[in-house]
C-alpha angles and dihedrals in degrees: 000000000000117000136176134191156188133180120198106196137190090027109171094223123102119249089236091057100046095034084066090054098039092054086067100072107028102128097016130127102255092244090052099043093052088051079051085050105048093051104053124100104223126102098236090064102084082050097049083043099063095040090061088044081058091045091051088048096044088053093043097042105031102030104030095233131154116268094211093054100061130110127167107268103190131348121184130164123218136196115266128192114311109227098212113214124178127227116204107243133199114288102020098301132121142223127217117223127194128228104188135191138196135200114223121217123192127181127190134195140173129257118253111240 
């Protein structure tokens, strides 16, 4: 079986935030899960959006399959590197913050049929 994929990584955005965006359009056809995509009000969409536009090139272009054909397959999110930054706190002491990043997978297939 046919598969096709793109990974998007160092994304400054933070897992918990994509993940609520990738779990959409797990299991969707790709134009109906860009129309999902365009439609939705959260900032990782545009970012998800272009990932699965890579995904649907890289079928078409590197593995010759039908566009129509494609749904996404599997889509995951995974922890990239934290930048650690520090905030100044009352009496001298000092709080961490966390900057995270993720890095987006998204893998396409054809349907069968």
């Amino acid at each position: 079986m046919m598969e096709a994929k793109a990974v998007a990584r160092h994304i400054r955005i933070s897992p918990s935030k994509v993940r609520q965006v990738i779990n959409i359009i797990r299991g969707k056809d790709v134009d109906e899960a860009l129309n999902l995509l365009r439609f939705t009000p959260k900032g990782a969409s545009p970012v998800v959006a272009k990932v699965l536009q890579s995904a649907v090139a890289n079928a078409e272009n590197n593995y010759d399959m039908d566009v129509d054909a494609l749904y996404v397959a599997e889509c995951y999110v995974d922890d990239g590197p934290t930048l650690q930054r520090i905030r100044p706190r009352a009496r001298g002491m000092a709080t961490r913050i966390r900057k995270r990043t993720s890095h987006i997978t998204i893998i396409l297939r054809e349907k069968e049929g």
